[in-house]
PDB file of C-alpha atoms in Angstrom:
ATOM      1  CA  UNK A 203      40.795   6.397   8.319  1.00  0.00           C
ATOM      2  CA  UNK A 204      41.475   3.515   6.350  1.00  0.00           C
ATOM      3  CA  UNK A 205      37.674   2.643   6.079  1.00  0.00           C
ATOM      4  CA  UNK A 206      37.116   6.294   4.627  1.00  0.00           C
ATOM      5  CA  UNK A 207      39.816   5.633   2.261  1.00  0.00           C
ATOM      6  CA  UNK A 208      38.188   2.097   1.039  1.00  0.00           C
ATOM      7  CA  UNK A 209      34.593   3.549   1.380  1.00  0.00           C
ATOM      8  CA  UNK A 210      35.548   6.616  -1.003  1.00  0.00           C
ATOM      9  CA  UNK A 211      37.445   4.157  -3.507  1.00  0.00           C
ATOM     10  CA  UNK A 212      34.504   1.867  -3.672  1.00  0.00           C
ATOM     11  CA  UNK A 213      32.157   4.933  -4.284  1.00  0.00           C
ATOM     12  CA  UNK A 214      34.290   5.813  -7.123  1.00  0.00           C
ATOM     13  CA  UNK A 215      34.379   2.437  -8.666  1.00  0.00           C
ATOM     14  CA  UNK A 216      30.570   2.347  -8.662  1.00  0.00           C
ATOM     15  CA  UNK A 217      30.325   5.807 -10.596  1.00  0.00           C
ATOM     16  CA  UNK A 218      32.758   4.386 -12.930  1.00  0.00           C
ATOM     17  CA  UNK A 219      30.532   1.801 -14.214  1.00  0.00           C
ATOM     18  CA  UNK A 220      29.242   4.194 -16.442  1.00  0.00           C
ATOM     19  CA  UNK A 221      32.618   5.241 -17.640  1.00  0.00           C
ATOM     20  CA  UNK A 222      32.471   2.467 -20.209  1.00  0.00           C
ATOM     21  CA  UNK A 223      29.694   4.237 -22.007  1.00  0.00           C
ATOM     22  CA  UNK A 224      31.512   7.412 -22.354  1.00  0.00           C
ATOM     23  CA  UNK A 225      34.244   8.550 -24.613  1.00  0.00           C
ATOM     24  CA  UNK A 226      37.522   9.618 -23.408  1.00  0.00           C
ATOM     25  CA  UNK A 227      39.240   9.186 -19.926  1.00  0.00           C
ATOM     26  CA  UNK A 228      37.211   9.233 -17.012  1.00  0.00           C
ATOM     27  CA  UNK A 229      39.622   8.178 -13.970  1.00  0.00           C
ATOM     28  CA  UNK A 230      42.632  10.138 -12.938  1.00  0.00           C
ATOM     29  CA  UNK A 231      45.473   8.941 -10.565  1.00  0.00           C
ATOM     30  CA  UNK A 232      47.995  11.329  -9.656  1.00  0.00           C
ATOM     31  CA  UNK A 233      50.795  11.067  -6.862  1.00  0.00           C
ATOM     32  CA  UNK A 234      54.130  13.217  -5.762  1.00  0.00           C
ATOM     33  CA  UNK A 235      55.629  14.735  -2.855  1.00  0.00           C
ATOM     34  CA  UNK A 236      53.812  17.489  -1.182  1.00  0.00           C
ATOM     35  CA  UNK A 237      55.297  20.251   1.389  1.00  0.00           C
ATOM     36  CA  UNK A 238      53.059  21.128   4.365  1.00  0.00           C
ATOM     37  CA  UNK A 239      53.775  24.621   5.979  1.00  0.00           C
ATOM     38  CA  UNK A 240      52.345  25.640   9.533  1.00  0.00           C
ATOM     39  CA  UNK A 241      51.890  29.317   9.575  1.00  0.00           C
ATOM     40  CA  UNK A 242      52.148  29.392  13.467  1.00  0.00           C
ATOM     41  CA  UNK A 243      55.541  28.037  13.741  1.00  0.00           C
ATOM     42  CA  UNK A 244      56.928  28.897  10.109  1.00  0.00           C
ATOM     43  CA  UNK A 245      57.834  25.335   9.635  1.00  0.00           C
ATOM     44  CA  UNK A 246      57.717  23.024   6.611  1.00  0.00           C
ATOM     45  CA  UNK A 247      57.337  19.401   6.503  1.00  0.00           C
ATOM     46  CA  UNK A 248      57.727  17.020   3.383  1.00  0.00           C
ATOM     47  CA  UNK A 249      55.731  14.041   2.582  1.00  0.00           C
ATOM     48  CA  UNK A 250      53.643  12.689  -0.293  1.00  0.00           C
ATOM     49  CA  UNK A 251      49.869  12.723  -1.529  1.00  0.00           C
ATOM     50  CA  UNK A 252      47.974  10.571  -3.652  1.00  0.00           C
ATOM     51  CA  UNK A 253      44.642  11.762  -5.821  1.00  0.00           C
ATOM     52  CA  UNK A 254      42.000   9.685  -7.261  1.00  0.00           C
ATOM     53  CA  UNK A 255      39.470  11.388  -9.433  1.00  0.00           C
ATOM     54  CA  UNK A 256      36.554  10.581 -11.597  1.00  0.00           C
ATOM     55  CA  UNK A 257      35.139  12.808 -14.344  1.00  0.00           C
ATOM     56  CA  UNK A 258      31.416  13.450 -13.750  1.00  0.00           C
ATOM     57  CA  UNK A 259      30.716  16.044 -16.217  1.00  0.00           C
ATOM     58  CA  UNK A 260      33.494  18.221 -18.696  1.00  0.00           C
ATOM     59  CA  UNK A 261      34.315  20.659 -16.120  1.00  0.00           C
ATOM     60  CA  UNK A 262      33.754  18.298 -12.909  1.00  0.00           C
ATOM     61  CA  UNK A 263      35.607  15.550 -10.987  1.00  0.00           C
ATOM     62  CA  UNK A 264      34.809  13.759  -8.054  1.00  0.00           C
ATOM     63  CA  UNK A 265      38.005  13.523  -6.002  1.00  0.00           C
ATOM     64  CA  UNK A 266      39.626  11.571  -3.121  1.00  0.00           C
ATOM     65  CA  UNK A 267      43.039  13.171  -1.671  1.00  0.00           C
ATOM     66  CA  UNK A 268      45.242  11.671   0.696  1.00  0.00           C
ATOM     67  CA  UNK A 269      48.348  12.914   1.988  1.00  0.00           C
ATOM     68  CA  UNK A 270      51.125  12.261   4.893  1.00  0.00           C
ATOM     69  CA  UNK A 271      54.312  14.220   6.223  1.00  0.00           C
ATOM     70  CA  UNK A 272      56.446  12.765   9.105  1.00  0.00           C
ATOM     71  CA  UNK A 273      58.861  14.748  11.258  1.00  0.00           C
ATOM     72  CA  UNK A 274      56.560  17.700  10.774  1.00  0.00           C
ATOM     73  CA  UNK A 275      57.382  20.492  13.560  1.00  0.00           C
ATOM     74  CA  UNK A 276      54.037  21.730  14.737  1.00  0.00           C
ATOM     75  CA  UNK A 277      52.380  23.504  17.907  1.00  0.00           C
ATOM     76  CA  UNK A 278      49.104  22.314  19.224  1.00  0.00           C
ATOM     77  CA  UNK A 279      47.315  20.927  22.160  1.00  0.00           C
ATOM     78  CA  UNK A 280      48.969  17.592  21.527  1.00  0.00           C
ATOM     79  CA  UNK A 281      52.704  18.547  21.068  1.00  0.00           C
ATOM     80  CA  UNK A 282      55.048  21.323  20.604  1.00  0.00           C
ATOM     81  CA  UNK A 283      57.556  19.170  18.812  1.00  0.00           C
ATOM     82  CA  UNK A 284      57.738  16.756  15.831  1.00  0.00           C
ATOM     83  CA  UNK A 285      54.523  15.120  14.585  1.00  0.00           C
ATOM     84  CA  UNK A 286      53.212  12.734  11.710  1.00  0.00           C
ATOM     85  CA  UNK A 287      50.250  14.223   9.967  1.00  0.00           C
ATOM     86  CA  UNK A 288      47.778  12.334   7.634  1.00  0.00           C
ATOM     87  CA  UNK A 289      44.941  13.552   6.026  1.00  0.00           C
ATOM     88  CA  UNK A 290      42.366  12.014   3.685  1.00  0.00           C
ATOM     89  CA  UNK A 291      39.405  14.244   2.054  1.00  0.00           C
ATOM     90  CA  UNK A 292      36.516  13.451  -0.336  1.00  0.00           C
ATOM     91  CA  UNK A 293      35.420  16.385  -2.680  1.00  0.00           C
ATOM     92  CA  UNK A 294      35.520  17.688  -6.174  1.00  0.00           C
ATOM     93  CA  UNK A 295      37.740  19.644  -8.630  1.00  0.00           C
ATOM     94  CA  UNK A 296      36.350  22.230 -11.033  1.00  0.00           C
ATOM     95  CA  UNK A 297      38.363  22.521 -14.296  1.00  0.00           C
ATOM     96  CA  UNK A 298      38.870  25.153 -16.906  1.00  0.00           C
ATOM     97  CA  UNK A 299      40.907  25.039 -20.105  1.00  0.00           C
ATOM     98  CA  UNK A 300      43.707  27.431 -20.715  1.00  0.00           C
ATOM     99  CA  UNK A 301      44.772  25.767 -23.704  1.00  0.00           C
ATOM    100  CA  UNK A 302      44.829  22.423 -25.520  1.00  0.00           C
ATOM    101  CA  UNK A 303      46.993  20.608 -23.099  1.00  0.00           C
ATOM    102  CA  UNK A 304      46.928  22.939 -19.715  1.00  0.00           C
ATOM    103  CA  UNK A 305      43.747  23.179 -17.406  1.00  0.00           C
ATOM    104  CA  UNK A 306      43.388  25.078 -14.217  1.00  0.00           C
ATOM    105  CA  UNK A 307      41.526  23.975 -11.673  1.00  0.00           C
ATOM    106  CA  UNK A 308      39.830  24.746  -8.146  1.00  0.00           C
ATOM    107  CA  UNK A 309      39.647  21.857  -5.450  1.00  0.00           C
ATOM    108  CA  UNK A 310      37.625  21.471  -2.381  1.00  0.00           C
ATOM    109  CA  UNK A 311      36.864  18.682   0.247  1.00  0.00           C
ATOM    110  CA  UNK A 312      36.360  17.498   3.329  1.00  0.00           C
ATOM    111  CA  UNK A 313      37.533  14.537   5.592  1.00  0.00           C
ATOM    112  CA  UNK A 314      39.670  13.480   8.380  1.00  0.00           C
ATOM    113  CA  UNK A 315      43.105  14.429   9.752  1.00  0.00           C
ATOM    114  CA  UNK A 316      45.135  12.252  12.089  1.00  0.00           C
ATOM    115  CA  UNK A 317      48.225  13.898  13.861  1.00  0.00           C
ATOM    116  CA  UNK A 318      50.787  11.298  15.844  1.00  0.00           C
ATOM    117  CA  UNK A 319      53.012  13.039  18.320  1.00  0.00           C
ATOM    118  CA  UNK A 320      56.497  11.617  18.232  1.00  0.00           C
ATOM    119  CA  UNK A 321      57.469  13.321  21.808  1.00  0.00           C
ATOM    120  CA  UNK A 322      54.030  13.047  23.617  1.00  0.00           C
ATOM    121  CA  UNK A 323      54.196  13.089  27.419  1.00  0.00           C
ATOM    122  CA  UNK A 324      54.400  10.063  29.092  1.00  0.00           C
ATOM    123  CA  UNK A 325      50.993   8.379  29.798  1.00  0.00           C
ATOM    124  CA  UNK A 326      48.910  10.334  27.568  1.00  0.00           C
ATOM    125  CA  UNK A 327      47.510   9.301  24.394  1.00  0.00           C
ATOM    126  CA  UNK A 328      49.877  10.361  21.315  1.00  0.00           C
ATOM    127  CA  UNK A 329      47.320  10.823  18.713  1.00  0.00           C
ATOM    128  CA  UNK A 330      44.791  13.438  17.862  1.00  0.00           C
ATOM    129  CA  UNK A 331      42.062  12.804  15.092  1.00  0.00           C
ATOM    130  CA  UNK A 332      39.715  15.331  13.651  1.00  0.00           C
ATOM    131  CA  UNK A 333      38.080  16.748  10.743  1.00  0.00           C
ATOM    132  CA  UNK A 334      39.688  18.923   7.999  1.00  0.00           C
ATOM    133  CA  UNK A 335      38.538  21.177   5.288  1.00  0.00           C
ATOM    134  CA  UNK A 336      40.721  21.276   2.190  1.00  0.00           C
ATOM    135  CA  UNK A 337      40.736  24.055  -0.655  1.00  0.00           C
ATOM    136  CA  UNK A 338      43.112  24.374  -3.281  1.00  0.00           C
ATOM    137  CA  UNK A 339      43.996  25.483  -6.913  1.00  0.00           C
ATOM    138  CA  UNK A 340      46.303  24.208  -9.515  1.00  0.00           C
ATOM    139  CA  UNK A 341      47.265  23.652 -13.016  1.00  0.00           C
ATOM    140  CA  UNK A 342      47.290  20.303 -14.926  1.00  0.00           C
ATOM    141  CA  UNK A 343      49.481  20.025 -17.831  1.00  0.00           C
ATOM    142  CA  UNK A 344      49.252  16.942 -20.417  1.00  0.00           C
ATOM    143  CA  UNK A 345      52.162  15.844 -22.167  1.00  0.00           C
ATOM    144  CA  UNK A 346      50.166  13.391 -24.164  1.00  0.00           C
ATOM    145  CA  UNK A 347      46.453  13.310 -23.785  1.00  0.00           C
ATOM    146  CA  UNK A 348      46.536  10.767 -20.641  1.00  0.00           C
ATOM    147  CA  UNK A 349      49.726  11.609 -18.978  1.00  0.00           C
ATOM    148  CA  UNK A 350      51.012  14.611 -17.450  1.00  0.00           C
ATOM    149  CA  UNK A 351      52.069  16.589 -14.475  1.00  0.00           C
ATOM    150  CA  UNK A 352      49.674  18.686 -12.079  1.00  0.00           C
ATOM    151  CA  UNK A 353      50.989  21.869  -9.811  1.00  0.00           C
ATOM    152  CA  UNK A 354      48.857  22.816  -6.755  1.00  0.00           C
ATOM    153  CA  UNK A 355      48.441  24.835  -3.886  1.00  0.00           C
ATOM    154  CA  UNK A 356      46.103  24.293  -0.933  1.00  0.00           C
ATOM    155  CA  UNK A 357      44.780  25.674   2.355  1.00  0.00           C
ATOM    156  CA  UNK A 358      43.754  23.139   5.150  1.00  0.00           C
ATOM    157  CA  UNK A 359      41.775  23.879   7.966  1.00  0.00           C
ATOM    158  CA  UNK A 360      40.974  21.358  10.938  1.00  0.00           C
ATOM    159  CA  UNK A 361      38.047  21.169  12.787  1.00  0.00           C
ATOM    160  CA  UNK A 362      36.694  19.387  15.700  1.00  0.00           C
ATOM    161  CA  UNK A 363      39.508  18.082  17.870  1.00  0.00           C
ATOM    162  CA  UNK A 364      41.928  19.511  15.288  1.00  0.00           C
ATOM    163  CA  UNK A 365      40.392  23.033  15.199  1.00  0.00           C
ATOM    164  CA  UNK A 366      43.678  24.698  15.873  1.00  0.00           C
ATOM    165  CA  UNK A 367      45.309  23.416  12.909  1.00  0.00           C
ATOM    166  CA  UNK A 368      45.827  25.350   9.878  1.00  0.00           C
ATOM    167  CA  UNK A 369      48.188  24.045   6.941  1.00  0.00           C
ATOM    168  CA  UNK A 370      49.248  25.234   3.710  1.00  0.00           C
ATOM    169  CA  UNK A 371      50.173  22.848   1.026  1.00  0.00           C
ATOM    170  CA  UNK A 372      52.484  22.742  -2.182  1.00  0.00           C
ATOM    171  CA  UNK A 373      52.113  19.911  -4.477  1.00  0.00           C
ATOM    172  CA  UNK A 374      53.806  18.407  -7.322  1.00  0.00           C
ATOM    173  CA  UNK A 375      52.298  15.048  -9.105  1.00  0.00           C
ATOM    174  CA  UNK A 376      52.536  13.113 -12.304  1.00  0.00           C
ATOM    175  CA  UNK A 377      49.005  12.028 -13.327  1.00  0.00           C
ATOM    176  CA  UNK A 378      47.563   9.324 -15.557  1.00  0.00           C
ATOM    177  CA  UNK A 379      44.059   9.529 -16.845  1.00  0.00           C
ATOM    178  CA  UNK A 380      42.226   6.414 -18.469  1.00  0.00           C
TER     179      UNK A 380
END
């Protein structure tokens, strides 16, 4: 998962070489708490997330999204108890202006998810990795041109070895654009 994160960050930096020729902020970094909800168990887990974005057009951003949650109660073929979940996706955001300081967005991406069971049967591997698809909506509100907050909600669907995992998320973050 670290290789994918580093590769995605390198791609964003390479794309950013043209940012110096443009006016206005091109990069966005946001971080904050995340609440993940598993509809099959009706359980929620708290964690955090970080998002790196690069604006490629006035309404489009390339986005690298990472989230993690510890002590998350879930039921799947790995565990029927507490687990830690980590996910990284690469995708995009389509932005639409509501007012001068507020923009709505639709986010999408695909990547990898890792589940680590805290109570796996002895002798069995306690981790499981697979793919994940993510779709989200939200609002960015800038207090000053390059600093603000983001509220979002998302739907995450596992595929491959994690195809039984469906998660919803609620996020709040502070962002900085430059």
